[in-house]
Short mmCIF file of C-alpha atoms in Angstrom, two decimals:
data_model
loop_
_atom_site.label_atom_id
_atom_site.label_comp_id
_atom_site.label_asym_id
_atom_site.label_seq_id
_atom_site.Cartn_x
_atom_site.Cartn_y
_atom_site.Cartn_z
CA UNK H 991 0.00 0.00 0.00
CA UNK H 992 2.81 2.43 0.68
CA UNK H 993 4.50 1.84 -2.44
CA UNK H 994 1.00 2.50 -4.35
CA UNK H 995 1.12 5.73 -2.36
CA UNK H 996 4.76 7.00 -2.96
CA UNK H 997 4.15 5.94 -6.95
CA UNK H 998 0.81 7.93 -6.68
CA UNK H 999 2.51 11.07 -5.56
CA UNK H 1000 5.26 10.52 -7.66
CA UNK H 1001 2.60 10.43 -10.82
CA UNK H 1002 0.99 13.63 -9.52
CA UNK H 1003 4.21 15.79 -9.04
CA UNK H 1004 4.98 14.47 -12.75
CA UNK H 1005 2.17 15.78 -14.57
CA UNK H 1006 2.78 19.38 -12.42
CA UNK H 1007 5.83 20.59 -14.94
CA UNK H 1008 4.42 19.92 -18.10
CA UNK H 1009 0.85 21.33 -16.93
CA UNK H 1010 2.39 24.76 -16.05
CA UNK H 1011 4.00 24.68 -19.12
CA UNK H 1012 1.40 24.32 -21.07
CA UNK H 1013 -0.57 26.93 -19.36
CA UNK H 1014 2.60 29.16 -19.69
CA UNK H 1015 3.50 28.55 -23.17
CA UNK H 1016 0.68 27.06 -25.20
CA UNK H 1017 -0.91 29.01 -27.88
CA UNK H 1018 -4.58 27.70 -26.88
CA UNK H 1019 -3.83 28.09 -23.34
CA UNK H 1020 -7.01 29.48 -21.36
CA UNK H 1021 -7.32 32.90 -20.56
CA UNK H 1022 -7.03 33.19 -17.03
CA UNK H 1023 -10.28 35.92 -16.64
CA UNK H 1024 -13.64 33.99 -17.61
CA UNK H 1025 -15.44 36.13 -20.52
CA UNK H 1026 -18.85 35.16 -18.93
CA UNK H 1027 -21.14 38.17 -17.98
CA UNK H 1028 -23.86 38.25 -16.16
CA UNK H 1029 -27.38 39.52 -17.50
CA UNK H 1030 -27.10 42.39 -15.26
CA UNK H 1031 -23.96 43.27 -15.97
CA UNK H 1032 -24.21 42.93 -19.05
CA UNK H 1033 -27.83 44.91 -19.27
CA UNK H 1034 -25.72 47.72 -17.03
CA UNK H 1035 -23.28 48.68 -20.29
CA UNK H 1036 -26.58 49.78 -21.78
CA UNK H 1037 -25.95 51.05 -25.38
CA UNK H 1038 -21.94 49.91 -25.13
CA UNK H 1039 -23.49 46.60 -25.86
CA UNK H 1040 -23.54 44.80 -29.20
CA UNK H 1041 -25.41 41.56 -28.86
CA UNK H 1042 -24.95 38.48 -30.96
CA UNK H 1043 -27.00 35.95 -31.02
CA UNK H 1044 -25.19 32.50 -31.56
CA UNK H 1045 -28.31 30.11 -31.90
CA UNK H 1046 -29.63 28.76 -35.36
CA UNK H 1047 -31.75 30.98 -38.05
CA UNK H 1048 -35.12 29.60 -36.78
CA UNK H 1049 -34.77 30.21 -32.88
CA UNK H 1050 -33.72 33.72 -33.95
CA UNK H 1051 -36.64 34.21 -35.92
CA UNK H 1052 -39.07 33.15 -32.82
CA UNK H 1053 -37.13 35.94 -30.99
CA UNK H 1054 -34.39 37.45 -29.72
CA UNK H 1055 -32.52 40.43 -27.48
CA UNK H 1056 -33.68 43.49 -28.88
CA UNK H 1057 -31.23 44.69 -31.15
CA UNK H 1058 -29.21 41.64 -31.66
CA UNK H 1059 -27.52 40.43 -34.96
CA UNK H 1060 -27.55 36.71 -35.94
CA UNK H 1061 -24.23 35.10 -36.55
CA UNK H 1062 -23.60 31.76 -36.47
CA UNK H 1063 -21.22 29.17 -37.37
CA UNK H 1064 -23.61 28.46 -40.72
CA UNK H 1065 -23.42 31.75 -41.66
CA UNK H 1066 -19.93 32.79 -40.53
CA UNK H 1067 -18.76 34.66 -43.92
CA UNK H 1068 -22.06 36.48 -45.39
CA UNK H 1069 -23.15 37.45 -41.71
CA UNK H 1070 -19.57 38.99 -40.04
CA UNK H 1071 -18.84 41.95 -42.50
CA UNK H 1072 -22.75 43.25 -41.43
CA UNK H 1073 -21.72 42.51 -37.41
CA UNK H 1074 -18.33 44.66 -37.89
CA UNK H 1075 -20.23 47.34 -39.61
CA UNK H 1076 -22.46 48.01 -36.23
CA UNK H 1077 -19.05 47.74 -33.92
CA UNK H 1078 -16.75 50.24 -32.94
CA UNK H 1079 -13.86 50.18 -30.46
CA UNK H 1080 -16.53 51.74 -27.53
CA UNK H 1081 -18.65 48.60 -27.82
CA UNK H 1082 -18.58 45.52 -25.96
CA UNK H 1083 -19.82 42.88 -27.74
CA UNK H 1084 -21.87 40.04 -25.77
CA UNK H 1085 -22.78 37.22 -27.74
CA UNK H 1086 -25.72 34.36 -26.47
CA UNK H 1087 -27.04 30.94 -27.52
CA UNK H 1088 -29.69 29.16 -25.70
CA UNK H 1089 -28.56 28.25 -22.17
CA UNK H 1090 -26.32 27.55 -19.54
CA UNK H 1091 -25.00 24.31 -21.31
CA UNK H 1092 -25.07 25.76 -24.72
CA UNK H 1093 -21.48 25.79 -25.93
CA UNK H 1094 -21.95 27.78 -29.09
CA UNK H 1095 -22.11 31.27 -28.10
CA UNK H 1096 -18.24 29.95 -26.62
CA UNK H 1097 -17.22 29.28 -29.59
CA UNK H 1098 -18.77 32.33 -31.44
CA UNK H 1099 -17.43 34.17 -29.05
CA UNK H 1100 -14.32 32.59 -29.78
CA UNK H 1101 -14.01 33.14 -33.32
CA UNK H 1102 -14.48 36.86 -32.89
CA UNK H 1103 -11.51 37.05 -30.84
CA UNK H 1104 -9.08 34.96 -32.65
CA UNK H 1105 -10.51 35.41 -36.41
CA UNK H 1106 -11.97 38.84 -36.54
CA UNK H 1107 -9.13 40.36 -33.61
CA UNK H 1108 -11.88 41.90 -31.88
CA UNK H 1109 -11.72 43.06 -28.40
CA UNK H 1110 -14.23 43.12 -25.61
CA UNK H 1111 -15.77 40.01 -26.67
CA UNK H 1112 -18.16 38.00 -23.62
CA UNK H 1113 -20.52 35.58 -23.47
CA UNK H 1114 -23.73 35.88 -21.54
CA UNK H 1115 -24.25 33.24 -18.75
CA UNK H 1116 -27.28 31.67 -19.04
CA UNK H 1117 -28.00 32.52 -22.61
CA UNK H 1118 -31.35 33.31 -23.77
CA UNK H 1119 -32.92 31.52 -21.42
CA UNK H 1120 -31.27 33.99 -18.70
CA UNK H 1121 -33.26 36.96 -20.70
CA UNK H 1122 -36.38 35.17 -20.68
CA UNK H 1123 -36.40 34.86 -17.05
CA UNK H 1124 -35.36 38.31 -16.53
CA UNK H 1125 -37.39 40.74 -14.42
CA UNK H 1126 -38.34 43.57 -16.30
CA UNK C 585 -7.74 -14.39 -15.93
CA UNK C 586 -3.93 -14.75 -16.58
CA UNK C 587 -1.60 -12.16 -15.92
CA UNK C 588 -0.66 -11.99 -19.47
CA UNK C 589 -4.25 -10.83 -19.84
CA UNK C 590 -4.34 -8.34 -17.35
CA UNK C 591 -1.13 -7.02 -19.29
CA UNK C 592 -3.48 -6.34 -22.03
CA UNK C 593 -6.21 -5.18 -20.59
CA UNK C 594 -3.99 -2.49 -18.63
CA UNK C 595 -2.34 -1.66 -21.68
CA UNK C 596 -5.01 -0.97 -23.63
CA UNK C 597 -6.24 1.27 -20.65
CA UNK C 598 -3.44 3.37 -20.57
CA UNK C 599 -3.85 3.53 -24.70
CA UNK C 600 -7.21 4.48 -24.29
CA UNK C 601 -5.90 7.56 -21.02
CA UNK C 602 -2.94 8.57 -23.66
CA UNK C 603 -5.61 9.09 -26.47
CA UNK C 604 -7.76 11.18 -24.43
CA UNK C 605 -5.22 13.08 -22.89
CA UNK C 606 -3.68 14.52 -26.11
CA UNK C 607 -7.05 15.22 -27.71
CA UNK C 608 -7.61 17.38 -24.47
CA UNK C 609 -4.15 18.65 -24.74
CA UNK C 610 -4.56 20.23 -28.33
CA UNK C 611 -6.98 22.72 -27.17
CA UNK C 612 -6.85 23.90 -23.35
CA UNK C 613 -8.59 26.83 -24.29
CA UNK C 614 -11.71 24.59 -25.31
CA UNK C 615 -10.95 22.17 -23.05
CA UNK C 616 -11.76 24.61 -19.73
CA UNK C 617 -14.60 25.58 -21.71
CA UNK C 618 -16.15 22.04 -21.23
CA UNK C 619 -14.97 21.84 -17.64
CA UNK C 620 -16.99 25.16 -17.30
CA UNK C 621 -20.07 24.02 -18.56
CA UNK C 622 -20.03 21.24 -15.31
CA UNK C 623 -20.86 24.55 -13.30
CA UNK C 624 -19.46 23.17 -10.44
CA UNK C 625 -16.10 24.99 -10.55
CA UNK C 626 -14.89 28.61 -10.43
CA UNK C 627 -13.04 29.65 -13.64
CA UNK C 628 -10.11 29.62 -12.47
CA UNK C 629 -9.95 26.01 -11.10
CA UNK C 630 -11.61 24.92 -14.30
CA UNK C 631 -8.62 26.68 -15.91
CA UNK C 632 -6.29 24.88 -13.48
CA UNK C 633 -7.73 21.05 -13.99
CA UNK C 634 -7.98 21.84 -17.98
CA UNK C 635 -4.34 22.34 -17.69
CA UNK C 636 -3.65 19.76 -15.42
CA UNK C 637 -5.71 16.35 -16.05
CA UNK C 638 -4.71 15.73 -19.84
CA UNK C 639 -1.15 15.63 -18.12
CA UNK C 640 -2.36 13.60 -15.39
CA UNK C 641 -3.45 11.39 -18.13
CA UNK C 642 -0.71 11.21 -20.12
CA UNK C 643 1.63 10.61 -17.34
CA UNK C 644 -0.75 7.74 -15.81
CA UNK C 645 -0.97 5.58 -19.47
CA UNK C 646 2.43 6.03 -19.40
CA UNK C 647 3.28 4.33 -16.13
CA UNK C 648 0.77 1.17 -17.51
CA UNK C 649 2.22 0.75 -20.37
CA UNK C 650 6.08 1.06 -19.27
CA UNK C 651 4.42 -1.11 -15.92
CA UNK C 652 6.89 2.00 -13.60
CA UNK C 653 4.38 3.17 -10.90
CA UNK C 654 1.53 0.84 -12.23
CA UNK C 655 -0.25 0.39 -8.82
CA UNK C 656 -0.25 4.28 -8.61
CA UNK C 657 -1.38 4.60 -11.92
CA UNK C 658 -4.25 2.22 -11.53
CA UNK C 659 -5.30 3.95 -8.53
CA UNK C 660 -5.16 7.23 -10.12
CA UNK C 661 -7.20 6.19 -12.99
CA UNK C 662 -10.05 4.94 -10.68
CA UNK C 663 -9.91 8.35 -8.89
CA UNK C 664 -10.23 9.96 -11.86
CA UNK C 665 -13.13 7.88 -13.38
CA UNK C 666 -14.90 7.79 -10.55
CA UNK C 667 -14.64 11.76 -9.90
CA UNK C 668 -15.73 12.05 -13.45
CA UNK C 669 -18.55 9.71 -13.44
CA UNK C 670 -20.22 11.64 -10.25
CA UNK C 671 -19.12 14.95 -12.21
CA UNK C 672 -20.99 14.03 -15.77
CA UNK C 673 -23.44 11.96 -13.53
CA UNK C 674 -25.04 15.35 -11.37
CA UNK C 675 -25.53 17.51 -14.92
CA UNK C 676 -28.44 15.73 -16.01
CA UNK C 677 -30.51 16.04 -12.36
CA UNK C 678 -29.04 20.03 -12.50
CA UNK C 679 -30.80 20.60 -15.55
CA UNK C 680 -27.70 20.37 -18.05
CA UNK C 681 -27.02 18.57 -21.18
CA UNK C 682 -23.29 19.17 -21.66
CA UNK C 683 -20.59 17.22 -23.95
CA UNK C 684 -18.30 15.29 -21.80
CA UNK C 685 -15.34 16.67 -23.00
CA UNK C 686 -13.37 13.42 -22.61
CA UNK C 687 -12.49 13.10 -26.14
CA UNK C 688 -12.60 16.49 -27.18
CA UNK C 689 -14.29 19.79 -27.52
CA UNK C 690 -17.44 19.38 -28.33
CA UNK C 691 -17.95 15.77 -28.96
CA UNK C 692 -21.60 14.74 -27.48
CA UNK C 693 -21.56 11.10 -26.92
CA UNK C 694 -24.69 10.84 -24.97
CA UNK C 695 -25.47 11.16 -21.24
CA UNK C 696 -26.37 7.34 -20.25
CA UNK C 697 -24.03 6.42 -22.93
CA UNK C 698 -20.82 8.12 -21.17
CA UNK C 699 -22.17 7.34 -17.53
CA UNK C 700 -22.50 3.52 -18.08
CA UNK C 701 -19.23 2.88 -20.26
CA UNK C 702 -17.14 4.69 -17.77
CA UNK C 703 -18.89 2.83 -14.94
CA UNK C 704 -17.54 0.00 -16.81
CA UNK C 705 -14.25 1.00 -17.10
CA UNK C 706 -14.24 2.08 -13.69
CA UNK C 707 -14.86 -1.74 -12.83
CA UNK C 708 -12.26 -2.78 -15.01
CA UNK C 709 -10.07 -0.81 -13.16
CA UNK C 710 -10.75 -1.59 -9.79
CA UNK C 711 -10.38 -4.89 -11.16
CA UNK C 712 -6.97 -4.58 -12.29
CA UNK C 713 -6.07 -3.11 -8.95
CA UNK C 714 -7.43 -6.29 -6.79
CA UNK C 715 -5.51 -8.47 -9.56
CA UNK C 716 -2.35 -6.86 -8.82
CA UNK C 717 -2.54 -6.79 -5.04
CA UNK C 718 -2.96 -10.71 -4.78
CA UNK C 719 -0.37 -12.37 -3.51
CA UNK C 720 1.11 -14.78 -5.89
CA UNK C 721 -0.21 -18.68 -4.89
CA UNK C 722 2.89 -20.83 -4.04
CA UNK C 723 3.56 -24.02 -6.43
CA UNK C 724 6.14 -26.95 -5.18
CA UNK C 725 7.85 -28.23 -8.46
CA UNK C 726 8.87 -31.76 -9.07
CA UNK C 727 12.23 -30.84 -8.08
CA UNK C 728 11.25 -29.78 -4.86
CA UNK C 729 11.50 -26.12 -5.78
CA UNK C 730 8.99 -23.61 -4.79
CA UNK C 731 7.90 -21.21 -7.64
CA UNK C 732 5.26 -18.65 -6.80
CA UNK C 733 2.84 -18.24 -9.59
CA UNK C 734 -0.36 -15.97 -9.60
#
């Protein structure tokens, strides 16, 4: 049993250099500062917000933030040029899908940062569903 | 079973921990993202394991298939599965329906799907671990020899 211990430690302390390596010199390494906002947060940059909503053509159609623009992975190309038109350097954008466990507005999000360069770029917790059960 | 068995079956574990460990590996980024949607971390501890498990599992199927630090490795696997499997196992009562992230960003396998087959795996495990802590049965050879055999 003490053996399985000592090897078990010895395994742990292993995997320690290589994981702070990675999260020191790997070009996907995570960003450190979540870019999930809150509703309220979010709601509280009032016009400094440009929302984009993640989720497919159809769910956008049966409604949406006010204001938002559609982009989504389907329509990455024909739908980005509009989205940089409406941002400027003041604006934070906040993109949504449908929930908590939805994991496109991530990589929406994403994609803005890394493709398009753009700065400010957060995703709102909770997604649309978070909006519907806001209180007015 | 035979030991020779158990060789295989432990080897093609720690194939199985290397495999999943590098697809983790090539994306971190992603990788915390799917740790995050568990919602039972803080970012920055989801940052912390994203960075930390795929080594954990890399350095683990190492140690079964080289057979250095085996026991440990054994025991760290079942850790692991079992953490996972109570991890993955609370989303669906909490209202979530989130991709493992075992093999990858955003590969959706199924709920019951990743809950029983890493039960089972978690079994084969555990079984491994038993196998190995037996003490080896005591034969006396015609020559009056005694050779320990499992």
């Amino acid at each position: 049993m003490r053996i399985a211990l000592r090897q078990v430690l010895a395994i742990l302390l292993l995997a320690l250099l290589p994981a702070a390596a990675t999260g020191m010199w790997h070009p996907r390494r995570p960003a450190w500062q979540s870019d999930e906002v809150t509703l309220p947060a979010a709601t509280a940059w009032g016009r400094d917000v440009l929302w984009i909503d993640a989720r497919s053509d159809a769910d956008f159609a049966r409604g949406h933030i006010p204001g938002a623009a559609s982009l989504n992975e389907d329509h990455w190309d024909e739908r980005l040029p509009g989205v940089l038109d409406h941002w400027d350097t003041t604006r934070k954008i906040v993109v949504y899908c449908s929930s908590l466990s939805c994991q496109t507005s991530h990589d929406v999000a994403r994609r803005l940062r890394d493709e398009a360069s753009l700065p400010n770029v957060f995703v709102l917790q909770g997604g649309w569903e978070a909006w519907l059960k806001r209180t007015p | 079973m035979s030991r020779a068995s158990q060789r295989i079956v432990a080897a093609l574990i720690g194939l199985l921990f290397m495999v999943t460990g590098v697809l983790k590996l090539r994306d971190p980024a992603a990788f915390a993202i799917d740790i995050q949607n568990y919602r039972l971390l803080p970012w920055t501890w989801d940052v912390i394991v994203a960075l930390y498990l795929p080594w954990l599992e890399i350095v683990c199927s190492g140690a079964l298939l080289l057979r250095i630090g085996y026991r440990g490795a054994l025991a760290i696997c079942a850790l692991l599965l079992a953490g996972f499997i109570g991890a993955y196992g609370s989303t669906r009562p909490r209202g979530l329906d989130i991709a493992c992230g075992c093999f990858g960003h955003g590969i959706h396998r199924g709920y019951w799907p990743v809950v029983l087959g890493d039960t089972l795996l978690l079994a084969v495990v555990i079984w491994l671990l038993r196998a190995d802590f037996r003490p080896l049965s005591p034969v006396i050879q015609s020559n009056g020899d005694v050779k320990e055999t499992p």
